[in-house]
PDB file of C-alpha atoms in Angstrom:
ATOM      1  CA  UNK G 834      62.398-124.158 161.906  1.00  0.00           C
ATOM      2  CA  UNK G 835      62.230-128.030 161.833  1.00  0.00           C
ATOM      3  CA  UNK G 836      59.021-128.983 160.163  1.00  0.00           C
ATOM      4  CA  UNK G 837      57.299-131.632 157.700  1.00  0.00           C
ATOM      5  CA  UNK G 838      57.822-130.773 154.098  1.00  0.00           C
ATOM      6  CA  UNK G 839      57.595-132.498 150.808  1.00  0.00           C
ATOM      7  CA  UNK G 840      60.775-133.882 148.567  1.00  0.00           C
ATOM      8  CA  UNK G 841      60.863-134.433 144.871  1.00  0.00           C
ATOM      9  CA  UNK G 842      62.830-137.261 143.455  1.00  0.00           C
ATOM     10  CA  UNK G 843      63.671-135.759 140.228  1.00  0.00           C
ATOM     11  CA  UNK G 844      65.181-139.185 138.622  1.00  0.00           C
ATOM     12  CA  UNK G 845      62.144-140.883 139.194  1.00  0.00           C
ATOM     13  CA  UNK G 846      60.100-137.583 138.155  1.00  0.00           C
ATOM     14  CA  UNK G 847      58.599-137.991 134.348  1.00  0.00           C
ATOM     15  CA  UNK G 848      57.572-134.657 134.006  1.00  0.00           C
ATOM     16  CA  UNK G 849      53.610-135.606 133.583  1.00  0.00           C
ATOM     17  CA  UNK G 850      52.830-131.892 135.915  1.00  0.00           C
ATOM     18  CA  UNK G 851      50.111-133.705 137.789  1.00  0.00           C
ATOM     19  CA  UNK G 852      51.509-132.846 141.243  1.00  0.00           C
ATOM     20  CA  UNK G 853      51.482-128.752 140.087  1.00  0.00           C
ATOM     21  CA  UNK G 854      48.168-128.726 139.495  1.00  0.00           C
ATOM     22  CA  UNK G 855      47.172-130.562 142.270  1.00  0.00           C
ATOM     23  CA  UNK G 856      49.302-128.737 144.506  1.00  0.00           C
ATOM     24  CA  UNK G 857      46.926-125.448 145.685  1.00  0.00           C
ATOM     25  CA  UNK G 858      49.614-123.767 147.160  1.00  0.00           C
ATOM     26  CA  UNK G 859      51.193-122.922 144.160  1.00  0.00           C
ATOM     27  CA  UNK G 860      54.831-124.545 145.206  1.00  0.00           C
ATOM     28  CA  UNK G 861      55.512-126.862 142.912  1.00  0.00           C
ATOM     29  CA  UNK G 862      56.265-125.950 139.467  1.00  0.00           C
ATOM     30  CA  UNK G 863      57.761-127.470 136.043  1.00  0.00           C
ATOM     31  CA  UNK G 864      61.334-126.725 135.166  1.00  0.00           C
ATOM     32  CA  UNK G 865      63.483-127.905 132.540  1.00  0.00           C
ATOM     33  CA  UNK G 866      60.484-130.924 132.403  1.00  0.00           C
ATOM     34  CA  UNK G 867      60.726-131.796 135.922  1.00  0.00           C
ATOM     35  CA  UNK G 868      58.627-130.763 138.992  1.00  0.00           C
ATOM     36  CA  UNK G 869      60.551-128.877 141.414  1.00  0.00           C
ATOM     37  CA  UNK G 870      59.622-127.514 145.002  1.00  0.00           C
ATOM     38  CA  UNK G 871      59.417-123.438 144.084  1.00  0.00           C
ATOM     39  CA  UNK G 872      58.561-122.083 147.132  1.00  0.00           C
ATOM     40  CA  UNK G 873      59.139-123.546 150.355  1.00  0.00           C
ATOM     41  CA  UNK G 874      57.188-121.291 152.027  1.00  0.00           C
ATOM     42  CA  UNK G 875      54.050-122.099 150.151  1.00  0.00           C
ATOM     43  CA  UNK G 876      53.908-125.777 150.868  1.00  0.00           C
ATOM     44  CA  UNK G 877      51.783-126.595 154.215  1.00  0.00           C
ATOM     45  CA  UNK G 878      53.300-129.927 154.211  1.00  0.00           C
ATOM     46  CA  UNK G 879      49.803-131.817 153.699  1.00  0.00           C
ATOM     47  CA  UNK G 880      50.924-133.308 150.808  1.00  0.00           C
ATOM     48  CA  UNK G 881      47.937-133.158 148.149  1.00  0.00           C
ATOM     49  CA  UNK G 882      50.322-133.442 145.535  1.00  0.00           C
ATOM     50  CA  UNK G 883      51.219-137.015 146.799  1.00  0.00           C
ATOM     51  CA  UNK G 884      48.717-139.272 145.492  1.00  0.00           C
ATOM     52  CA  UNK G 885      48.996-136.836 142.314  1.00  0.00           C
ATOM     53  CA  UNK G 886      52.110-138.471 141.034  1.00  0.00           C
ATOM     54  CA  UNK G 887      51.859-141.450 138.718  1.00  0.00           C
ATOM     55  CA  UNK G 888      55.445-142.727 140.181  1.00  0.00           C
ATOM     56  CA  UNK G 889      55.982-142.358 143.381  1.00  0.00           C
ATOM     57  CA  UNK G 890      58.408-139.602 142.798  1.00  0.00           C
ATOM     58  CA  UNK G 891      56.954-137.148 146.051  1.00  0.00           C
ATOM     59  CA  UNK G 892      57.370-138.194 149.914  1.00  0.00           C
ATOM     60  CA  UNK G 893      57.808-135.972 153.172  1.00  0.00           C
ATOM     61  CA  UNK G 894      60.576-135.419 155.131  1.00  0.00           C
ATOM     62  CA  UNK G 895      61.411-133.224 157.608  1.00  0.00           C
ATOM     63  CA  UNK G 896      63.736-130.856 158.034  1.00  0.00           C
ATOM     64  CA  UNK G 897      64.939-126.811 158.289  1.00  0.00           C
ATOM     65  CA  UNK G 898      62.694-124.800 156.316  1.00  0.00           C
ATOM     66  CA  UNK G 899      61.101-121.295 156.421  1.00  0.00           C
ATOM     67  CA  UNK G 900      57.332-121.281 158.063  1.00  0.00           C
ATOM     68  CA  UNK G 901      54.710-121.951 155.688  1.00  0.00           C
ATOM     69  CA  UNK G 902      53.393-118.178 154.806  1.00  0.00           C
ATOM     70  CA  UNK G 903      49.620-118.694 154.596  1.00  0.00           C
ATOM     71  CA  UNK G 904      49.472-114.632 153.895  1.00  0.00           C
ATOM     72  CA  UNK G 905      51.736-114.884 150.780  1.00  0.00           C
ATOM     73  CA  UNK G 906      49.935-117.817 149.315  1.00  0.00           C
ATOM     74  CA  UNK G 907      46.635-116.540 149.586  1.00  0.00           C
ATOM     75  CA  UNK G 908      47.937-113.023 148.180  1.00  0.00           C
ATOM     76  CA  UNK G 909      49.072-115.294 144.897  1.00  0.00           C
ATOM     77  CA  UNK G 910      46.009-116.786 144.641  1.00  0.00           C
ATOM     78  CA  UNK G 911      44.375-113.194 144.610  1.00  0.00           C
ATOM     79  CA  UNK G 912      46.313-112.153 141.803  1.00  0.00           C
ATOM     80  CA  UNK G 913      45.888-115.362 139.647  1.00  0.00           C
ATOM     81  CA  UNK G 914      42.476-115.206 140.404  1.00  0.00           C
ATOM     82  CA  UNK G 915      42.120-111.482 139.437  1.00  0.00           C
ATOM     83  CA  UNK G 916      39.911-110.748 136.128  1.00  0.00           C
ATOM     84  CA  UNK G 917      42.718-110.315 133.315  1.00  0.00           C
ATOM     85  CA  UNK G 918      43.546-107.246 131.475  1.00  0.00           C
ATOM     86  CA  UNK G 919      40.367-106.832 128.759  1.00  0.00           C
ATOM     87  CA  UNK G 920      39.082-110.288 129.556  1.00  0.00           C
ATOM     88  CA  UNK G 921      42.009-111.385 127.445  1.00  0.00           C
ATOM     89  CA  UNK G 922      42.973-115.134 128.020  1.00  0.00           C
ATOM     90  CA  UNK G 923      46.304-114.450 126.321  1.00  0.00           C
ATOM     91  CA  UNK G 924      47.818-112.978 129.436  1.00  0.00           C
ATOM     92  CA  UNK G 925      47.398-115.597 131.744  1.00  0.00           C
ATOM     93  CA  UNK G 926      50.954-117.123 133.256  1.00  0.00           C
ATOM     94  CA  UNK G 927      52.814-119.374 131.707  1.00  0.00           C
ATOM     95  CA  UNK G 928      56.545-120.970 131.661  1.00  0.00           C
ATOM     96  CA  UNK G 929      58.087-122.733 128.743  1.00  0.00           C
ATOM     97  CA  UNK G 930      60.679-125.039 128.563  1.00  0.00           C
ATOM     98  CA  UNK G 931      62.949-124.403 126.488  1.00  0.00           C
ATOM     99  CA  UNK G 932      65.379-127.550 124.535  1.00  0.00           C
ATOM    100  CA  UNK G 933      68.716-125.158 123.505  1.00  0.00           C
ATOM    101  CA  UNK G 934      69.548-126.386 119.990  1.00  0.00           C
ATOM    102  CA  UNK G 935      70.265-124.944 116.829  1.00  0.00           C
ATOM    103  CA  UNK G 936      69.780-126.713 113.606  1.00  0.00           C
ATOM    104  CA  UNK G 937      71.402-125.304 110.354  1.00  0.00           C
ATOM    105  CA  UNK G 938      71.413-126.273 106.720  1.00  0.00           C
ATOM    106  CA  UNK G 939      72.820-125.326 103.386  1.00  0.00           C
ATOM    107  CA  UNK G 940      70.227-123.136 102.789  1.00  0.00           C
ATOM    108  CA  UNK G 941      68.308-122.020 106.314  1.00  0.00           C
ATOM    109  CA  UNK G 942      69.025-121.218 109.393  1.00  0.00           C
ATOM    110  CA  UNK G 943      66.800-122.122 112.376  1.00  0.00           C
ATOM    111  CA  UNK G 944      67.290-120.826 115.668  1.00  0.00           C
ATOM    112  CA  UNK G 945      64.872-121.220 118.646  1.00  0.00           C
ATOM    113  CA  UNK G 946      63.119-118.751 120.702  1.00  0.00           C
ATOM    114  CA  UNK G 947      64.887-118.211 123.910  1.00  0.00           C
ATOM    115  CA  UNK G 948      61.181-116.889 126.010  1.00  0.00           C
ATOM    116  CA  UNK G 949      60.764-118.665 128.990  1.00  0.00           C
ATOM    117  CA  UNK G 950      57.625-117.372 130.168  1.00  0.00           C
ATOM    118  CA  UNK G 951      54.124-115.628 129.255  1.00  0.00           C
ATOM    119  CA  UNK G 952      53.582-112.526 129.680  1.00  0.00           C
ATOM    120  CA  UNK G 953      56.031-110.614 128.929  1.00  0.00           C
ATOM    121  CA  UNK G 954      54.880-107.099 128.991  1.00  0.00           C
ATOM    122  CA  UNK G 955      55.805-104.907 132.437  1.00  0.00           C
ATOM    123  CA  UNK G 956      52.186-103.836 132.846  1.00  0.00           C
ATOM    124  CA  UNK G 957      51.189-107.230 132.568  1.00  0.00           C
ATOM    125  CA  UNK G 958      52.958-109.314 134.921  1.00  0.00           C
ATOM    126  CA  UNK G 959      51.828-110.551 138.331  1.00  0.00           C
ATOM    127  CA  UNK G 960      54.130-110.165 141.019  1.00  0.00           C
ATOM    128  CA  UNK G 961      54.231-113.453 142.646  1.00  0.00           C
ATOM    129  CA  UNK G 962      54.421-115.389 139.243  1.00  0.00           C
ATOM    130  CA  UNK G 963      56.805-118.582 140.293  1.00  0.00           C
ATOM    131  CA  UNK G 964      58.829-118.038 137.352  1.00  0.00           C
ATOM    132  CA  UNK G 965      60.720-114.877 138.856  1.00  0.00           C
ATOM    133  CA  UNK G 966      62.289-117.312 141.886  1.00  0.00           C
ATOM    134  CA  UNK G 967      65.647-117.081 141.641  1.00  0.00           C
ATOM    135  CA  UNK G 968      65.563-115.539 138.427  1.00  0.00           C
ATOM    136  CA  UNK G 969      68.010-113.615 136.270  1.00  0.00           C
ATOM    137  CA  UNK G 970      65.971-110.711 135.122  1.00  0.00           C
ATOM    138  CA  UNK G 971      65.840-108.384 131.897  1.00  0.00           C
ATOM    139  CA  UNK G 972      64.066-105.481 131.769  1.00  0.00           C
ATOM    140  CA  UNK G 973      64.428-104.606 128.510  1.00  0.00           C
ATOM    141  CA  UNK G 974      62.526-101.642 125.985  1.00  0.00           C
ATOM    142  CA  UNK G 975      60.347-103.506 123.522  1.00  0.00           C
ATOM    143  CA  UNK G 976      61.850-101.666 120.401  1.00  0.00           C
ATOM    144  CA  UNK G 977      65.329-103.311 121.534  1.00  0.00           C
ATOM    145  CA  UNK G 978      64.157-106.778 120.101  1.00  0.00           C
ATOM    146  CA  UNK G 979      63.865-105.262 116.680  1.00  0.00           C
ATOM    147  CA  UNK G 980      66.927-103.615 116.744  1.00  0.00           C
ATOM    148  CA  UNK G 981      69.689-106.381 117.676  1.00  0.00           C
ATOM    149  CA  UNK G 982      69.573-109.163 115.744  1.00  0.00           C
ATOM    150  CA  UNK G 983      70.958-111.565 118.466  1.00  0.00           C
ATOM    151  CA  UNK G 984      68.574-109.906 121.520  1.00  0.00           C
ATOM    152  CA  UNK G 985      66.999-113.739 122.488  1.00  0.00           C
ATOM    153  CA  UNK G 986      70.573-115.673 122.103  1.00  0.00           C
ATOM    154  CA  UNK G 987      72.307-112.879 124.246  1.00  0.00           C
ATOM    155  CA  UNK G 988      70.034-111.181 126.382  1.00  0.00           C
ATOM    156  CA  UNK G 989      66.123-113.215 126.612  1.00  0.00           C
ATOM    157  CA  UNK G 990      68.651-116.872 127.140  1.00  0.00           C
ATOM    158  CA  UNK G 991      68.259-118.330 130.790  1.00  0.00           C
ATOM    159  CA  UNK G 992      66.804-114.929 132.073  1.00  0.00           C
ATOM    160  CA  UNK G 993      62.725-113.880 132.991  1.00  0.00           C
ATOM    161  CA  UNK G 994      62.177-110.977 130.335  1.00  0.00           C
ATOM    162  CA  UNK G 995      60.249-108.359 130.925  1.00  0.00           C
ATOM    163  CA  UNK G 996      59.807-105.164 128.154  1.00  0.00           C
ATOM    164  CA  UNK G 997      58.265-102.071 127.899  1.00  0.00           C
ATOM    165  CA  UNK G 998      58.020 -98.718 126.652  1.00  0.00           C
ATOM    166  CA  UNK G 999      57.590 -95.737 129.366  1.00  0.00           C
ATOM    167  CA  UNK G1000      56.529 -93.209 126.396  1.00  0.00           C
ATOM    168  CA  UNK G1001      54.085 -95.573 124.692  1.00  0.00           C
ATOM    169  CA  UNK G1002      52.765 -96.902 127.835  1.00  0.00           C
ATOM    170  CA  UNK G1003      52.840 -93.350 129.583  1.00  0.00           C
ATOM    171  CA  UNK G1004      53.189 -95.100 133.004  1.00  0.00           C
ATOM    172  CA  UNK G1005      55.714 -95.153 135.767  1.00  0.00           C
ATOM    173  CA  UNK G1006      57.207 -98.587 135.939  1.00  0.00           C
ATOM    174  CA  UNK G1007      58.700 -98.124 139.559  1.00  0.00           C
ATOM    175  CA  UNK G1008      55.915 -99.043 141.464  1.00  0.00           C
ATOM    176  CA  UNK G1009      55.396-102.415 139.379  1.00  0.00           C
ATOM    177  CA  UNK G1010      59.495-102.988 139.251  1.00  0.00           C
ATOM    178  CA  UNK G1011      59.959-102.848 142.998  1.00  0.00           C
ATOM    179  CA  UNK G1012      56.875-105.398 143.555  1.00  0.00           C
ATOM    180  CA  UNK G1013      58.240-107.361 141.702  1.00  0.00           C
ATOM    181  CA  UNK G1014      61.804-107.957 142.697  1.00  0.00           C
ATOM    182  CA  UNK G1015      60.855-106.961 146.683  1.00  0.00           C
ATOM    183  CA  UNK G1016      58.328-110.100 146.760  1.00  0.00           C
ATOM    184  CA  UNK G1017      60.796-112.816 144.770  1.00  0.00           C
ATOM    185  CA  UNK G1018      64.494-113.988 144.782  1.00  0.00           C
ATOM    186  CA  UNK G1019      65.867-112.066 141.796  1.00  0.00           C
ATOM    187  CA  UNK G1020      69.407-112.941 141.380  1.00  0.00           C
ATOM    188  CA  UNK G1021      70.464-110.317 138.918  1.00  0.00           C
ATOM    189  CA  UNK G1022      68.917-107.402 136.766  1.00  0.00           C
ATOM    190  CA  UNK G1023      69.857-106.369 132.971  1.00  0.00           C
ATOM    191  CA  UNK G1024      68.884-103.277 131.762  1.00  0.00           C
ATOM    192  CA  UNK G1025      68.590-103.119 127.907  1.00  0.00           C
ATOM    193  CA  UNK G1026      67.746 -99.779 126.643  1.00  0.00           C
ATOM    194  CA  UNK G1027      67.804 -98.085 123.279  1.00  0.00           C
ATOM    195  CA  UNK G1028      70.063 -94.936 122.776  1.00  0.00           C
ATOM    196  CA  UNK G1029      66.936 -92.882 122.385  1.00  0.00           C
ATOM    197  CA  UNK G1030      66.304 -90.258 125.451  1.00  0.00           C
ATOM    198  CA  UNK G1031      63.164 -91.435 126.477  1.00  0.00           C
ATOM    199  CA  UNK G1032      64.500 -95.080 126.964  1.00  0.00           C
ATOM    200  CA  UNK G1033      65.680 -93.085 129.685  1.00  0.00           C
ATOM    201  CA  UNK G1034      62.247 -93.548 131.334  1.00  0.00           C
ATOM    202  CA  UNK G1035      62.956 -97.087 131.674  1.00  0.00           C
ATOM    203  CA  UNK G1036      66.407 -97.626 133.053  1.00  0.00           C
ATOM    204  CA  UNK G1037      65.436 -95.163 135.842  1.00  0.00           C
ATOM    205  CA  UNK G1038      62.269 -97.025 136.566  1.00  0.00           C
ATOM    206  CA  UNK G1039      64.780 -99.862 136.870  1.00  0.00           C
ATOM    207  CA  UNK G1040      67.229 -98.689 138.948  1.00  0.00           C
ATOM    208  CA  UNK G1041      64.516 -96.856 141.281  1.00  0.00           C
ATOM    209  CA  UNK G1042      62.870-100.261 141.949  1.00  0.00           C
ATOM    210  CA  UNK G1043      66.721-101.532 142.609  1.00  0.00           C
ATOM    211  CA  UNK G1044      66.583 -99.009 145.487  1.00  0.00           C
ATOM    212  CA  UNK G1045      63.086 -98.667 146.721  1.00  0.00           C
ATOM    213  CA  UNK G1046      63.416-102.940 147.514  1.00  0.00           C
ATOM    214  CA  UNK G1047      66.342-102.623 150.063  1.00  0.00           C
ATOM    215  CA  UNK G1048      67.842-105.301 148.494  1.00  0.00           C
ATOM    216  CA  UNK G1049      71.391-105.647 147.208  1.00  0.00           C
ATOM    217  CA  UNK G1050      71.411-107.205 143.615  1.00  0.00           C
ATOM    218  CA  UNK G1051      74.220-107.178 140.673  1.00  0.00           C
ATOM    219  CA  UNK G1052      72.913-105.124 137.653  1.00  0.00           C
ATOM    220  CA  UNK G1053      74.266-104.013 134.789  1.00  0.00           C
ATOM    221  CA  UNK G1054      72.975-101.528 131.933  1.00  0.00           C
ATOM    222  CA  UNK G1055      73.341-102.530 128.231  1.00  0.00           C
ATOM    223  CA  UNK G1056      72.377-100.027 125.821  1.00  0.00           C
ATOM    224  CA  UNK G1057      71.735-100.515 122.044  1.00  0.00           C
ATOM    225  CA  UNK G1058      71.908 -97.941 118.934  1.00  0.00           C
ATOM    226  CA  UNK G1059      69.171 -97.604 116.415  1.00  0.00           C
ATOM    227  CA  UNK G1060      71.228 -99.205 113.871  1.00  0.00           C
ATOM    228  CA  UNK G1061      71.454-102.839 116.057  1.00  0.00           C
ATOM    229  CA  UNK G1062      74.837-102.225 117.952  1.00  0.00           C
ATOM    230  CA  UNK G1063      75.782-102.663 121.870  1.00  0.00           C
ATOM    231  CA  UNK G1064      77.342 -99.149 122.663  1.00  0.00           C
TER     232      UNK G1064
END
């Protein structure tokens, strides 16, 4: 449909955030330090976030876009709004941007984390968190962090992680999983599992939430040995 809808100049954008907070909708987020129109869907075209920015950088236009979905906005709000897990402040959302540099000397080595978001753990995560749009995901068992060496520069880099551990956890994933990549525009899964049987748990969670969302998306299955190699 043909309807009134806000556009982001992202040269004259200086990354200040003001228009994501005061956008109640929940479209507009920060990425790579610049404000970005998330979810088209989610912006009513009122434009609160207009007198937000300190430079002008937001104006309407109008043209194709999908219906704003009042249902789906208020059903994020619900879950940010939602008590966390234990009262804990520590899993509240958040996405990090990440500068990709590595700095070396004669003696040390320094290389960045690769996270993009908070939190990370399965049972954790809300479903409509605007981080998973368009996202590459990684489900990935927790222990496989500890194991191989290179896990953020080859597998956490550029993708939404997500980790767990079906024996530790003693919880079906699927459920959560298919939520999650159902509701958002996931553009690929990885599946990194340890060699250990009941890592087993977790790639079929996976794969069962591939199915149960009707949706056709590339994945591929990495696993790793309890000695830090790809098999």
């Amino acid at each position: 449909m043909i309807r009134k809808i806000i556009t982001i100049n992202e040269e004259k954008c200086n990354g200040c955030g003001l228009c994501a907070d005061a956008c109640h909708e929940g479209a507009i987020g920060m990425v790579d330090g610049k404000a970005r129109l998330l979810r088209e869907d989610y912006c009513d075209g009122l434009g609160d976030c207009l007198p937000a920015c300190p430079v002008g950088a937001i104006s309407f236009e109008e043209r194709e876009a999908p219906a704003y979905d009042a249902d789906a906005v208020a059903a994020a709000k619900s879950a940010k709004e939602q008590p966390v897990p234990c009262g804990c402040p520590g899993t509240n959302v958040k996405q990090f941007q990440r500068e990709q540099k590595t700095s070396s000397g004669s003696e040390t080595l320094t290389v960045d984390s690769q996270l993009a978001q908070w939190p990370v753990q399965i049972k954790l995560m809300p479903v409509t968190a605007p981080y998973f749009q368009n996202a590459d995901l990684l489900i990935a068992a927790d222990c496989a962090a500890y194991a191989y060496g290179n896990f953020h520069k080859h597998f956490i880099r550029k993708r939404i992680t997500l980790i767990g551990c079906p024996k530790l956890d003693e919880i079906d994933y699927s459920e959560k999983l298919t939520a999650i990549i159902r509701e958002n525009e996931i553009k690929s899964v990885t599946i990194v599992r340890m060699e250990v049987p009941c890592c087993g748990g977790l790639e079929h969670a996976a794969k069962e939430a591939l199915r149960a969302s009707g949706k056709f998306i590339p994945w591929q299955v990495v696993t790793i040995s309890t000695d830090g190699r790809i098999l």
